[in-house]
Short mmCIF file of C-alpha atoms (C1' of nucleotides) in Angstrom, two decimals:
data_model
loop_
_atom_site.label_atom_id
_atom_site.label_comp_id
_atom_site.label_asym_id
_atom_site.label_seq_id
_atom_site.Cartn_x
_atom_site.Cartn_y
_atom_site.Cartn_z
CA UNK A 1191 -17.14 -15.25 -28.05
CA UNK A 1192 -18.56 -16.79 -24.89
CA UNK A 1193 -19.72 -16.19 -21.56
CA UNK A 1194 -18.97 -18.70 -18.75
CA UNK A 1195 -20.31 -18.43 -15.18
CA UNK A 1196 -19.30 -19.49 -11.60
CA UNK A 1197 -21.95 -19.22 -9.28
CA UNK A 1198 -21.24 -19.91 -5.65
CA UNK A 1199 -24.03 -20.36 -3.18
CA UNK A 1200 -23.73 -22.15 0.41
CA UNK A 1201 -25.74 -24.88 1.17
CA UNK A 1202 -25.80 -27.66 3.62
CA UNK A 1203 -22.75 -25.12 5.62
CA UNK A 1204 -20.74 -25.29 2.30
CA UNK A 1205 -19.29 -23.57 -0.60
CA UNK A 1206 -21.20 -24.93 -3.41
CA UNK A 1207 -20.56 -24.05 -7.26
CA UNK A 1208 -23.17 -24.80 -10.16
CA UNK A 1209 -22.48 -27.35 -12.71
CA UNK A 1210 -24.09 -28.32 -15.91
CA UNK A 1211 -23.78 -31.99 -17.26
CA UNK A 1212 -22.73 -31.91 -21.06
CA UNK A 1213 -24.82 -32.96 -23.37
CA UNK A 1214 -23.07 -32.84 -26.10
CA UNK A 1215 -19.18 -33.27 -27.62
CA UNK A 1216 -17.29 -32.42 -26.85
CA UNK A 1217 -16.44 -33.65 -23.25
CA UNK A 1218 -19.93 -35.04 -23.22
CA UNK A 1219 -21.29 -36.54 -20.25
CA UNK A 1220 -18.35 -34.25 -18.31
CA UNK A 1221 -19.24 -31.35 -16.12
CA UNK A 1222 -18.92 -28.06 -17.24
CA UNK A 1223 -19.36 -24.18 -16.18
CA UNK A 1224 -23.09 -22.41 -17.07
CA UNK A 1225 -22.27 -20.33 -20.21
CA UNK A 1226 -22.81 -19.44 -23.85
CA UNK A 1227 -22.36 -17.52 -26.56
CA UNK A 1228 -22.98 -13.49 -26.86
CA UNK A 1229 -25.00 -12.41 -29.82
CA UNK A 1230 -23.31 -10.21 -31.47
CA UNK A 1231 -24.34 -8.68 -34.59
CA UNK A 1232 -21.78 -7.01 -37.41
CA UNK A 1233 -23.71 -4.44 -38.55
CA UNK A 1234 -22.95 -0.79 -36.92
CA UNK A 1235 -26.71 -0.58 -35.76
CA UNK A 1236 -27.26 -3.73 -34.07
CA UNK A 1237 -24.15 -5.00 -32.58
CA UNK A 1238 -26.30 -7.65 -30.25
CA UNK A 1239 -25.90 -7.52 -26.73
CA UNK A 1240 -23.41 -6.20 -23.56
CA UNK A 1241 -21.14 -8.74 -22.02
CA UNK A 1242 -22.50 -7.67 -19.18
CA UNK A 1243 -25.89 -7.90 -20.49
CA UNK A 1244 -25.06 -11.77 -21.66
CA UNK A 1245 -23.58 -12.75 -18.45
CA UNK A 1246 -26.66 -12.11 -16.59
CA UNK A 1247 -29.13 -12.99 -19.28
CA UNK A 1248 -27.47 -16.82 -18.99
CA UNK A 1249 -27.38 -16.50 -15.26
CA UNK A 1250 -30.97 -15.76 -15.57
CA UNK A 1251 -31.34 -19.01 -18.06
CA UNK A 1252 -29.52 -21.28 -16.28
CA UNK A 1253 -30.89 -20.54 -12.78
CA UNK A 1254 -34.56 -18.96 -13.39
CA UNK A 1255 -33.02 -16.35 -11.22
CA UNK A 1256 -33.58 -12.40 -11.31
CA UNK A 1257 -30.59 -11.15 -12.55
CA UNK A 1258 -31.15 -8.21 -10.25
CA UNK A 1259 -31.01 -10.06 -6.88
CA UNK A 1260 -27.85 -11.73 -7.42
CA UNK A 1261 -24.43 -10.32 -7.42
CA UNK A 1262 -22.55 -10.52 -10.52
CA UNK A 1263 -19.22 -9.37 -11.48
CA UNK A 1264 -16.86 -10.05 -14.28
CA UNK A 1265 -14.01 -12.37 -13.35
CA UNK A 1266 -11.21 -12.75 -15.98
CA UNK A 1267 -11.02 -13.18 -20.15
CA UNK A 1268 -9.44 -16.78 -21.09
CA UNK A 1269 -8.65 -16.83 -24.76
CA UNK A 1270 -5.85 -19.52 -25.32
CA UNK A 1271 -5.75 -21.13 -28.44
CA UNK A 1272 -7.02 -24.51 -28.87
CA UNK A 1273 -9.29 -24.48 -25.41
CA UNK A 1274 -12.04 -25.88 -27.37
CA UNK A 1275 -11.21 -28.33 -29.45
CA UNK A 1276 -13.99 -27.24 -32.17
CA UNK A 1277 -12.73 -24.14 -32.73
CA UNK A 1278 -11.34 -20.62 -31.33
CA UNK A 1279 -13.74 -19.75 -28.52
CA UNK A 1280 -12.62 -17.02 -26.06
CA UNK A 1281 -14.73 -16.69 -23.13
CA UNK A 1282 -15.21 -14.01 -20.63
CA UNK A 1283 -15.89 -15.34 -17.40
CA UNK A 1284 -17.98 -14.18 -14.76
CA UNK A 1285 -18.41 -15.20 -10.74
CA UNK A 1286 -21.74 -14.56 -8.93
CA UNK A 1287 -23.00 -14.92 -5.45
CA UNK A 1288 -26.19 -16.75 -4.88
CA UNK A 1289 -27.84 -16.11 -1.51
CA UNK A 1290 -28.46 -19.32 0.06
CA UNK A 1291 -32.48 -18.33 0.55
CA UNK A 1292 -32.75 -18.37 -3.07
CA UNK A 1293 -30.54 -21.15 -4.15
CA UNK A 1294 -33.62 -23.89 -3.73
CA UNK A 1295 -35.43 -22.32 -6.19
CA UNK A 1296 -32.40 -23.26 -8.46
CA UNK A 1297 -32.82 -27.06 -7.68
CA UNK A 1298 -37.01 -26.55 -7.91
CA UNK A 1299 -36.83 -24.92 -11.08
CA UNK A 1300 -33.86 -26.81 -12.92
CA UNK A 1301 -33.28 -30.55 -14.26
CA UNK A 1302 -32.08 -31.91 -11.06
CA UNK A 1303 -29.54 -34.58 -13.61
CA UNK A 1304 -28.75 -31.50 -15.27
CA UNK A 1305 -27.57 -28.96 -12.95
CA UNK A 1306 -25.90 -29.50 -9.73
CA UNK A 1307 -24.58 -27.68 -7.12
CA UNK A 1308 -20.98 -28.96 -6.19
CA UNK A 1309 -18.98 -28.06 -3.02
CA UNK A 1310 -15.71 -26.32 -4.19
CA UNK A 1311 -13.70 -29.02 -2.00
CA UNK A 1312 -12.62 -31.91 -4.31
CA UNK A 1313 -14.26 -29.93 -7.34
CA UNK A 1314 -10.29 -29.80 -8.91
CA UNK A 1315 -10.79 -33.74 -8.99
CA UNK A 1316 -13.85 -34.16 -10.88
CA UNK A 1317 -12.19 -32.88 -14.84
CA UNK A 1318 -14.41 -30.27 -15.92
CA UNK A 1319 -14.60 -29.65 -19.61
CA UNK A 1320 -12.63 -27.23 -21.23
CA UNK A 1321 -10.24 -25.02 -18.81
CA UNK A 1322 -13.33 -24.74 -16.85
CA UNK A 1323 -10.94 -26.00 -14.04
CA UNK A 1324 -8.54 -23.00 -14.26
CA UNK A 1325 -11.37 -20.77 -14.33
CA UNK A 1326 -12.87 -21.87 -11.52
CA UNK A 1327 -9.30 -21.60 -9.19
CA UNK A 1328 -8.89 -18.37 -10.35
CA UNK A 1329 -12.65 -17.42 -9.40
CA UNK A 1330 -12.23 -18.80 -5.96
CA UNK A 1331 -9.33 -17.15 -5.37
CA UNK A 1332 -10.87 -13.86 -6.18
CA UNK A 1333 -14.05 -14.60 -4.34
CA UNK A 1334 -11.71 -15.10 -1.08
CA UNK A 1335 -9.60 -12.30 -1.52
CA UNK A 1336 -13.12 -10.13 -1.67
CA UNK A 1337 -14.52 -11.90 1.14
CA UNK A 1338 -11.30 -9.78 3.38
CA UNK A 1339 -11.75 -6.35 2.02
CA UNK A 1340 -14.78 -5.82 0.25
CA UNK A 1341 -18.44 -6.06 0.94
CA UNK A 1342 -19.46 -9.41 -0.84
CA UNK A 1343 -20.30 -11.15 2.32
CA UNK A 1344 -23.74 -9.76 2.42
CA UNK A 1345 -24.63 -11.27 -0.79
CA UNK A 1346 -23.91 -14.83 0.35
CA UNK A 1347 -26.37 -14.54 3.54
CA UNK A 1348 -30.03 -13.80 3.69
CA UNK A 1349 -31.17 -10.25 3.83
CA UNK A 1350 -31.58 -10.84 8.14
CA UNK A 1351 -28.67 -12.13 9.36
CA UNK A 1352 -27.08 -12.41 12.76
CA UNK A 1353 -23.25 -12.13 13.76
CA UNK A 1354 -22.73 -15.62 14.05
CA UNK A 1355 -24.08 -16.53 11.00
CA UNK A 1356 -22.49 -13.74 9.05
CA UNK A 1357 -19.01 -15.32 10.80
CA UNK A 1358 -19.83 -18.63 9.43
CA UNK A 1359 -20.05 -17.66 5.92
CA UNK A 1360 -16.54 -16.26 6.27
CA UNK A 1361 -15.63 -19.51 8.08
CA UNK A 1362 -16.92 -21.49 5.48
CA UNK A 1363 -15.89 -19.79 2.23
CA UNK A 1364 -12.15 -19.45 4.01
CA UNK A 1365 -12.16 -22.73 5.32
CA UNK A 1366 -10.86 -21.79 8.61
CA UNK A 1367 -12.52 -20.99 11.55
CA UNK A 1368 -12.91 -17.12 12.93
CA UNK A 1369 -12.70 -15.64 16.44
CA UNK A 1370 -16.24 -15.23 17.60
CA UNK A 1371 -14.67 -11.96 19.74
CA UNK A 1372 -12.67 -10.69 16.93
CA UNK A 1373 -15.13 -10.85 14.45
CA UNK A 1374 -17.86 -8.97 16.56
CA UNK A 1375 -15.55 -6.48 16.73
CA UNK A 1376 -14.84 -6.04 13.36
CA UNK A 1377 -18.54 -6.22 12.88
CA UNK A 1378 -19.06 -3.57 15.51
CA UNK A 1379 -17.23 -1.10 13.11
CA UNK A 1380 -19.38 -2.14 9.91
CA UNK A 1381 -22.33 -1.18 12.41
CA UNK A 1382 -20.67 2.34 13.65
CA UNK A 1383 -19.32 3.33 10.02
CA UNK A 1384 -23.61 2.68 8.96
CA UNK A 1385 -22.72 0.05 6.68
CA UNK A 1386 -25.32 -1.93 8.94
CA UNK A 1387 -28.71 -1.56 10.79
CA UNK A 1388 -30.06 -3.38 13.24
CA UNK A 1389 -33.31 -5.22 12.05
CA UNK A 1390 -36.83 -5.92 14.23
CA UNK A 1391 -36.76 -8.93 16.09
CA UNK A 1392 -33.84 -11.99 17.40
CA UNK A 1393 -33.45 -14.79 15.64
CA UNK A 1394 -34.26 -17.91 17.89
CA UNK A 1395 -31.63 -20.29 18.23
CA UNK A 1396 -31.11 -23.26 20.84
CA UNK A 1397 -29.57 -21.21 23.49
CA UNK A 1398 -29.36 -17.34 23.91
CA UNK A 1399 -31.39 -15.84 20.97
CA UNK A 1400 -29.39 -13.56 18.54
CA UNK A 1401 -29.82 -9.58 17.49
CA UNK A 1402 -30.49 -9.45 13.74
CA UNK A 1403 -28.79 -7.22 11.37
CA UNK A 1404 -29.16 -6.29 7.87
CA UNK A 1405 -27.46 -4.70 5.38
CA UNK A 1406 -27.98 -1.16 4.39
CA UNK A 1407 -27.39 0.61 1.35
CA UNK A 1408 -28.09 -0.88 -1.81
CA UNK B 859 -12.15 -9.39 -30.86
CA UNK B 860 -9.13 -7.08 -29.96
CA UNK B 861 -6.47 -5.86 -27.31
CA UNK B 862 -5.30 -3.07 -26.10
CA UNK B 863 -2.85 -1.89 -23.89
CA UNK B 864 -2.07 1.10 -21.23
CA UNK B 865 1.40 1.28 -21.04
CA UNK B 866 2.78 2.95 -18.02
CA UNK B 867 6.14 4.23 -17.77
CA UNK B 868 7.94 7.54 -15.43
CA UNK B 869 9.48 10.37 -17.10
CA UNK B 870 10.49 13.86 -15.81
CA UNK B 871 9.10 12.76 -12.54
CA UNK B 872 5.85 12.44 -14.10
CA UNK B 873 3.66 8.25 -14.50
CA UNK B 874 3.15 8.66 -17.97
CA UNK B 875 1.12 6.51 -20.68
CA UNK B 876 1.75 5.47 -24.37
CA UNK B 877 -1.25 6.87 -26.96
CA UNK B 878 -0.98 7.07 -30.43
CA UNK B 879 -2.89 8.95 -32.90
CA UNK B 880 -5.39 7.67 -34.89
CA UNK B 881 -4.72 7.60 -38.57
CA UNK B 882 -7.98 6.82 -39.87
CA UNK B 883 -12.14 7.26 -39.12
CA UNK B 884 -13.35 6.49 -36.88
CA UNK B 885 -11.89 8.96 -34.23
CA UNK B 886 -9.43 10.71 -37.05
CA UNK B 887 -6.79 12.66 -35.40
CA UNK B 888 -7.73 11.72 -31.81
CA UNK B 889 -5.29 9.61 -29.56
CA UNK B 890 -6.16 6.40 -28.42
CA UNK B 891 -4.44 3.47 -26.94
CA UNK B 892 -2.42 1.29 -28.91
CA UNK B 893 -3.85 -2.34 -29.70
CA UNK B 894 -4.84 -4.44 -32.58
CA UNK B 895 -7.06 -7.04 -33.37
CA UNK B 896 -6.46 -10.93 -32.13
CA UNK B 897 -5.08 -12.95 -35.28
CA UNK B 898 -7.56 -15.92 -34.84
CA UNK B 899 -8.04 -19.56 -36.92
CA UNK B 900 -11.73 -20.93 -37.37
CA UNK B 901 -10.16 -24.66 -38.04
CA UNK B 902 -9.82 -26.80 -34.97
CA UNK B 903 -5.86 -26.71 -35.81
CA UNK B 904 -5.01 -23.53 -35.92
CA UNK B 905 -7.22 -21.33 -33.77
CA UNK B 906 -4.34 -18.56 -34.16
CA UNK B 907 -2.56 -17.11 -30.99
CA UNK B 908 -2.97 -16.47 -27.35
CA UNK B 909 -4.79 -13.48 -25.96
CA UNK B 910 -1.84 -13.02 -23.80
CA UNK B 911 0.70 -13.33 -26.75
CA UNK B 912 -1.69 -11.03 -28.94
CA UNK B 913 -0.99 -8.75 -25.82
CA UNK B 914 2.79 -8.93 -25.91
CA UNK B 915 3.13 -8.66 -29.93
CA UNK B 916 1.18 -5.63 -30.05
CA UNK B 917 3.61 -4.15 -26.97
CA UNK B 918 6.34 -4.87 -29.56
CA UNK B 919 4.96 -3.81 -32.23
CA UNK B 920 4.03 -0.67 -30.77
CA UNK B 921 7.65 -0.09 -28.65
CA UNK B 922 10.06 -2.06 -29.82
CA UNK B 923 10.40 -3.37 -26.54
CA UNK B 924 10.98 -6.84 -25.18
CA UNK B 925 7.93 -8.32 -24.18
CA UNK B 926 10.18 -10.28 -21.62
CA UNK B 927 11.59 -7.46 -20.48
CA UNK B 928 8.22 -5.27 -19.00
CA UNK B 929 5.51 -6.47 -16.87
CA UNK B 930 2.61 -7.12 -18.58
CA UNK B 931 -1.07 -8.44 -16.98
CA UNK B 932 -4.77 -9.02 -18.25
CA UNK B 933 -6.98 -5.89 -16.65
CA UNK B 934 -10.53 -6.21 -17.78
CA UNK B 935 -12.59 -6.83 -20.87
CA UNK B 936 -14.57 -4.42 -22.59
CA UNK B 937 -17.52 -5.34 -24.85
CA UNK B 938 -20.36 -3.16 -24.81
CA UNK B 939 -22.40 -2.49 -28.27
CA UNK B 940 -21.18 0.30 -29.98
CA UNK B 941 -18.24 1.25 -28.40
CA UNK B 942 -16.41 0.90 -31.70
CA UNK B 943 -19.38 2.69 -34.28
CA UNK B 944 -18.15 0.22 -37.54
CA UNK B 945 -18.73 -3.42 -36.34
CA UNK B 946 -18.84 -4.85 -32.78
CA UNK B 947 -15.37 -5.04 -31.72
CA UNK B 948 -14.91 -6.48 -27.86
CA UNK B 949 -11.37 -5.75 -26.61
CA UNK B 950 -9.39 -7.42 -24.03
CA UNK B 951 -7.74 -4.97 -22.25
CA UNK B 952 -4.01 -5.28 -20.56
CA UNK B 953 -1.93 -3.10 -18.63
CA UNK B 954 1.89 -2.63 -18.82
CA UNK B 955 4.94 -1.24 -16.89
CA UNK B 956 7.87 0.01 -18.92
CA UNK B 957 10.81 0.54 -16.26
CA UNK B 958 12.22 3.85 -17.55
CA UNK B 959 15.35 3.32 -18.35
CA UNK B 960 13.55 1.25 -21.13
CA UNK B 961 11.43 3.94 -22.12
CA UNK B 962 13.50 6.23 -24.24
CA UNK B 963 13.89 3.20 -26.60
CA UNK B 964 10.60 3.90 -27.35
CA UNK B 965 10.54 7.33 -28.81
CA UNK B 966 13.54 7.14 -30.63
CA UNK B 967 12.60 3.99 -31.79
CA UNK B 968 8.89 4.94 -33.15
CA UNK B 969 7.48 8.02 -34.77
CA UNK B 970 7.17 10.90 -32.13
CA UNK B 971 3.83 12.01 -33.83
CA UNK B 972 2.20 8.77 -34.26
CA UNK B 973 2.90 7.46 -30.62
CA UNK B 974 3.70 9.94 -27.32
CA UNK B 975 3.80 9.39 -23.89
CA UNK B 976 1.42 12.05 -22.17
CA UNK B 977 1.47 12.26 -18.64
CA UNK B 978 -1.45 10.88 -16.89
CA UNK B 979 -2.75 14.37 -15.25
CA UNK B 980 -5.36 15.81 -17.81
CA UNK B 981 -5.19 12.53 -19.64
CA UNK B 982 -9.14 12.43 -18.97
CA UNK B 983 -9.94 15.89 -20.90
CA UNK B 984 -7.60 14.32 -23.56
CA UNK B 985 -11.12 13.06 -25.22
CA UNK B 986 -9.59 8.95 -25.98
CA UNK B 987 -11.00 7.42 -29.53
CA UNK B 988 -13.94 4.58 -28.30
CA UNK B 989 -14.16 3.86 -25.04
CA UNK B 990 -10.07 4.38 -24.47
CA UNK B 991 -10.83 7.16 -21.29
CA UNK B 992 -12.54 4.40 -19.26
CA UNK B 993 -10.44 1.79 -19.86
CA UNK B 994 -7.65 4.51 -18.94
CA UNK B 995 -9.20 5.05 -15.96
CA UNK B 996 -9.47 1.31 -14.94
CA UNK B 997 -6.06 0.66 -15.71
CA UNK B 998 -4.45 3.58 -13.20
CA UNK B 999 -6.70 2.78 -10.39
CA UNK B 1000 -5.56 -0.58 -10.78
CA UNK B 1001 -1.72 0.08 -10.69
CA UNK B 1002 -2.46 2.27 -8.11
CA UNK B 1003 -3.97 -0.24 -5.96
CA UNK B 1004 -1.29 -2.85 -6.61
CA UNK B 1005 1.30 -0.79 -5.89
CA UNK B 1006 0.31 -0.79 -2.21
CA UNK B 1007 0.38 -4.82 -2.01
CA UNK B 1008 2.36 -6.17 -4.50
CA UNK B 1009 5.70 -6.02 -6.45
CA UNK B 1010 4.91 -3.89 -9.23
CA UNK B 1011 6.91 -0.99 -7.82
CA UNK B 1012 10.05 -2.60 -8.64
CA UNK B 1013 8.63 -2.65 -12.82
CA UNK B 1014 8.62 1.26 -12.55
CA UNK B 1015 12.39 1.59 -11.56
CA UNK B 1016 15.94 0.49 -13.03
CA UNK B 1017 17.12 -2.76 -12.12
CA UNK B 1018 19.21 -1.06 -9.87
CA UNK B 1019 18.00 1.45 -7.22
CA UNK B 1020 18.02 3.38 -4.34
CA UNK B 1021 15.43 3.93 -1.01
CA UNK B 1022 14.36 7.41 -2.14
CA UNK B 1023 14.55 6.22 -5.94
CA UNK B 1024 11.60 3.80 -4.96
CA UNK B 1025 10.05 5.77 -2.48
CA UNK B 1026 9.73 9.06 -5.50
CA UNK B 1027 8.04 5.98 -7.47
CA UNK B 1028 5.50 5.84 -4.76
CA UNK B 1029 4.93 9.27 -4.58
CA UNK B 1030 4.80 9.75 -8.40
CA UNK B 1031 2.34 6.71 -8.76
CA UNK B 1032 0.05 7.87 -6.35
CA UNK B 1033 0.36 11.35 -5.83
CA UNK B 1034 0.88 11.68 -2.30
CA UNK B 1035 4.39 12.32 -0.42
CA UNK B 1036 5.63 9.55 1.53
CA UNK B 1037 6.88 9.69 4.86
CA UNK B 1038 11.20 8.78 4.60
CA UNK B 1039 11.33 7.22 7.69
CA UNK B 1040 8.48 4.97 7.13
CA UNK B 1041 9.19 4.45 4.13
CA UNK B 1042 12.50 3.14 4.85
CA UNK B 1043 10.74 1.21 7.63
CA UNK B 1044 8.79 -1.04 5.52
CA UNK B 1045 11.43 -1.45 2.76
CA UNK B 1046 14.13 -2.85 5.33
CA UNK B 1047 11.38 -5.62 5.87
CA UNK B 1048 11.14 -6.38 2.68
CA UNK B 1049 14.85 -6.57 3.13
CA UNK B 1050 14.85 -8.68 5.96
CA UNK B 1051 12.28 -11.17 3.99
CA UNK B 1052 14.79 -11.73 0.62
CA UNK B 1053 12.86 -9.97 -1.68
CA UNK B 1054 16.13 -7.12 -2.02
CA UNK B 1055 19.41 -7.07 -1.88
CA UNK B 1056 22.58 -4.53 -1.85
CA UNK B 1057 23.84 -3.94 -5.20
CA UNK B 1058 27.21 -3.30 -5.18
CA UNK B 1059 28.32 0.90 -5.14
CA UNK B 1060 26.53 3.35 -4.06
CA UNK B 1061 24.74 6.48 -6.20
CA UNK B 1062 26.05 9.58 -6.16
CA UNK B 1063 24.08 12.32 -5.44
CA UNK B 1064 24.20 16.00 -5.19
CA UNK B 1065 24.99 15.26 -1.17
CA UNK B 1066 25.35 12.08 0.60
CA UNK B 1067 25.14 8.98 -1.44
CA UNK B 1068 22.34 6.41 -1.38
CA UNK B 1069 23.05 2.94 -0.76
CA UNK B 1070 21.69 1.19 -4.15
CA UNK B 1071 19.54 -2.42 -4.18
CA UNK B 1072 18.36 -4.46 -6.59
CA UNK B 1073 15.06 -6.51 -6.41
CA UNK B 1074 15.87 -10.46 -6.09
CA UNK B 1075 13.77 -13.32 -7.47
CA UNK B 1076 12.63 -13.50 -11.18
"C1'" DT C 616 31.16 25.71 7.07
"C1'" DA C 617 26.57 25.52 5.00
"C1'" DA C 618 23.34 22.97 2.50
"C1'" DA C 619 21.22 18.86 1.21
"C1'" DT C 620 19.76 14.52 1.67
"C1'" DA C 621 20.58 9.68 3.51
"C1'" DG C 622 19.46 7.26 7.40
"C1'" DT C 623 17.78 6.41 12.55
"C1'" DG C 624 14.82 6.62 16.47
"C1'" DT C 625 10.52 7.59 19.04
"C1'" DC C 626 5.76 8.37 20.29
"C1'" DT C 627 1.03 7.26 19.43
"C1'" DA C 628 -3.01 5.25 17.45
"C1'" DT C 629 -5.12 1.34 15.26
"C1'" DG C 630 -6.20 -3.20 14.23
"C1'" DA C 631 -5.43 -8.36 14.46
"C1'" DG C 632 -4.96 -12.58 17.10
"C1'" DA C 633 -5.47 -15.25 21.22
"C1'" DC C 634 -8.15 -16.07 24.95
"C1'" DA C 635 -10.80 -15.34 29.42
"C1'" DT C 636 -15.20 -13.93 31.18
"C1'" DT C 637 -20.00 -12.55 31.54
"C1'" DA C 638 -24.93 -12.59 30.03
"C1'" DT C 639 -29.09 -14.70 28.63
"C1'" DG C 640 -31.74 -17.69 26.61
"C1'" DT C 641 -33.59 -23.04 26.07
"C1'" DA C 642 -34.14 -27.97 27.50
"C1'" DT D 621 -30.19 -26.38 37.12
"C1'" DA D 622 -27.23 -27.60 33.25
"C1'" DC D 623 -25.94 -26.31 28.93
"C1'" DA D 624 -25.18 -23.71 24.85
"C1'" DT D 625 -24.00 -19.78 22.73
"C1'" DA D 626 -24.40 -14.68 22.33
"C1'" DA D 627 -21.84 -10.84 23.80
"C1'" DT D 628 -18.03 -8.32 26.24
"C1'" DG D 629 -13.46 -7.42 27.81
"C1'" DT D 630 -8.35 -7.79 28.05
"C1'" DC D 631 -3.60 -8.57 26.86
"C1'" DT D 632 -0.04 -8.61 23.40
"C1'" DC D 633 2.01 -7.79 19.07
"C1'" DA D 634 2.59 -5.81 14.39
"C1'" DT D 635 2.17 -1.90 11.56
"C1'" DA D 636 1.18 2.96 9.96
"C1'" DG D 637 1.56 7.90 10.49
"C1'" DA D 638 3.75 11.94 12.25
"C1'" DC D 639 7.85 13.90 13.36
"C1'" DA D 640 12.40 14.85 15.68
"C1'" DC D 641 17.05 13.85 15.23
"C1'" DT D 642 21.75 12.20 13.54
"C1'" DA D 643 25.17 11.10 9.81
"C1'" DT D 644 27.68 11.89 5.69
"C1'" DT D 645 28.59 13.75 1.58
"C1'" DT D 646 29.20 17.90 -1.87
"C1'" DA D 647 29.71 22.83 -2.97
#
DNA sequence: TAAATAGTGTCTATGAGACATTATGTA
DNA sequence: TACATAATGTCTCATAGACACTATTTA
């Protein structure tokens, strides 16, 4: 019984995942998901630890990350027989959002040769271990889907943030471009509905400075 | 490790789910929803069978039914300590659509006492064995939100059907009236697209008869 | 002929997409 | 002043909701 992670973040204006280098077999020396085994324990009074519970406690491992500031959601279960080659090993995957403020500390804190951030384009090339592959489609998929009608955005941008950059992170995690006009108006109704405040201060740019924003409940 | 399933089906006008009653402690006498454990191999050969197939035996097992024959699809996983008091037990939990011409199989097929099919109004003072009431509760807000976007309408309805037959589906699922007309409206694109076609005949009603379809590609 | 229900048409409001235009800062 | 980009406005089209109306069958 496993855990596996995919943790986006955007860096550099893209999409990035988190990789691990293998250490050992097998698929050693390959690139794999973040993950590990739950502890679990058999007897009625101390049956280990919440998925949940395990999912963050090996984001928090892998990434010297607070648990608490990072969005974290569970993604799928993939169980088929014979995914690692050792033995049966089904593994509950989870996606998270990094915000791109705190994603240096990841590199800082980490062994550079051993953890990586990736961009998701040309990531189906590079043979990850396992099904890692698979799991990582299907949590990119989800993660775009979300981007459309849910409220995930705001965890992929720092706590300020103006309209143009809050467009970009949809531009970038879509891979298309959006209408500057549409999306302000879209934006406009986030503001109106109170799903957004206006924050002290513009954000200086190289042309006409921007109004900052930031999100509100949570 | 373990599945289990919330199988959805429509009878007497009513979205309905499959419980059966609990034989043995824990949870003695109380309904729960039917599952089992995964049958899984420790040797590197034989690591046993797929979640998903673990999924559609127990559906057979349970109904009778062909797992072929009803929609079936992972929901969530479920692992927190002490949901099941003996051991820790994490269960994979799937959801599935019995169209209801099918269903009647079921109770003739089984024992009426062991397994029913209770209608999902009241289902949450029912008082489900474990954590069965949440994952309940997962499961129908699920359908319910895929009914709006995707094609699982057509697993709640004969292969054959009419407008209003589909559009009391809606209605049923969600429990909300739906307009005819625009109903109708959105159907005839769906139409247009190739996703329906006319059957031949038409159903007789207790006035005018209904022009019957029958959902295309599978 | 009355009742019931299948099926059609219309009006309005809302939101998306495309795109033109204005406003306000920096170099 | 030139340039960049933030911010606003407009036109069109697709769809949803509400609702009036017509068509066709059975009892």
């Amino acid at each position: 019984m496993a855990v596996d992670l995919v943790i986006f973040t955007i860096i550099d204006a893209q999409l990035r995942v988190l990789l691990v280098r293998r250490g050992e077999a097998p698929f050693k020396g390959a690139w794999a998901l973040p993950g590990g085994f739950v502890r679990v324990g058999e007897s009625p009074r101390a049956q280990g630890e919440d998925l949940d519970a395990a999912a963050r406690r090996e984001l928090h491992e892998e990434t010297g990350l607070d648990p608490e500031r990072v969005h974290i959601e569970q993604l799928a279960t993939f169980g088929k027989a014979g995914r690692d080659p050792r033995t049966r090993v089904i593994s509950v995957a989870y996606f998270a959002l990094v915000r791109p403020d705190l994603a240096p500390i990841v590199k800082a804190g980490g062994d550079a040769a051993h953890a990586q951030w990736f961009p998701v384009e040309g990531l189906g090339e590079l043979g990850l271990a396992f099904d890692h592959g698979e799991i990582f489609e299907v949590a990119l998929a989800r993660v775009r889907a979300k981007l459309e009608y849910s409220d995930i955005a705001f965890d992929l941008v720092p706590l300020t943030f103006t309209i143009p950059e809050l467009r970009h992170v949809h531009a970038i995690v879509l891979a298309k471009e959006m209408d500057p006009g549409n999306f302000r108006r879209r934006f406009n109704r986030m503001l109106e509905d109170g799903f957004i405040e206006q924050a002290p201060g513009k954000r200086i740019t190289a042309s006409k400075p921007a109004t900052v924003y930031r999100f509100k409940r949570r």
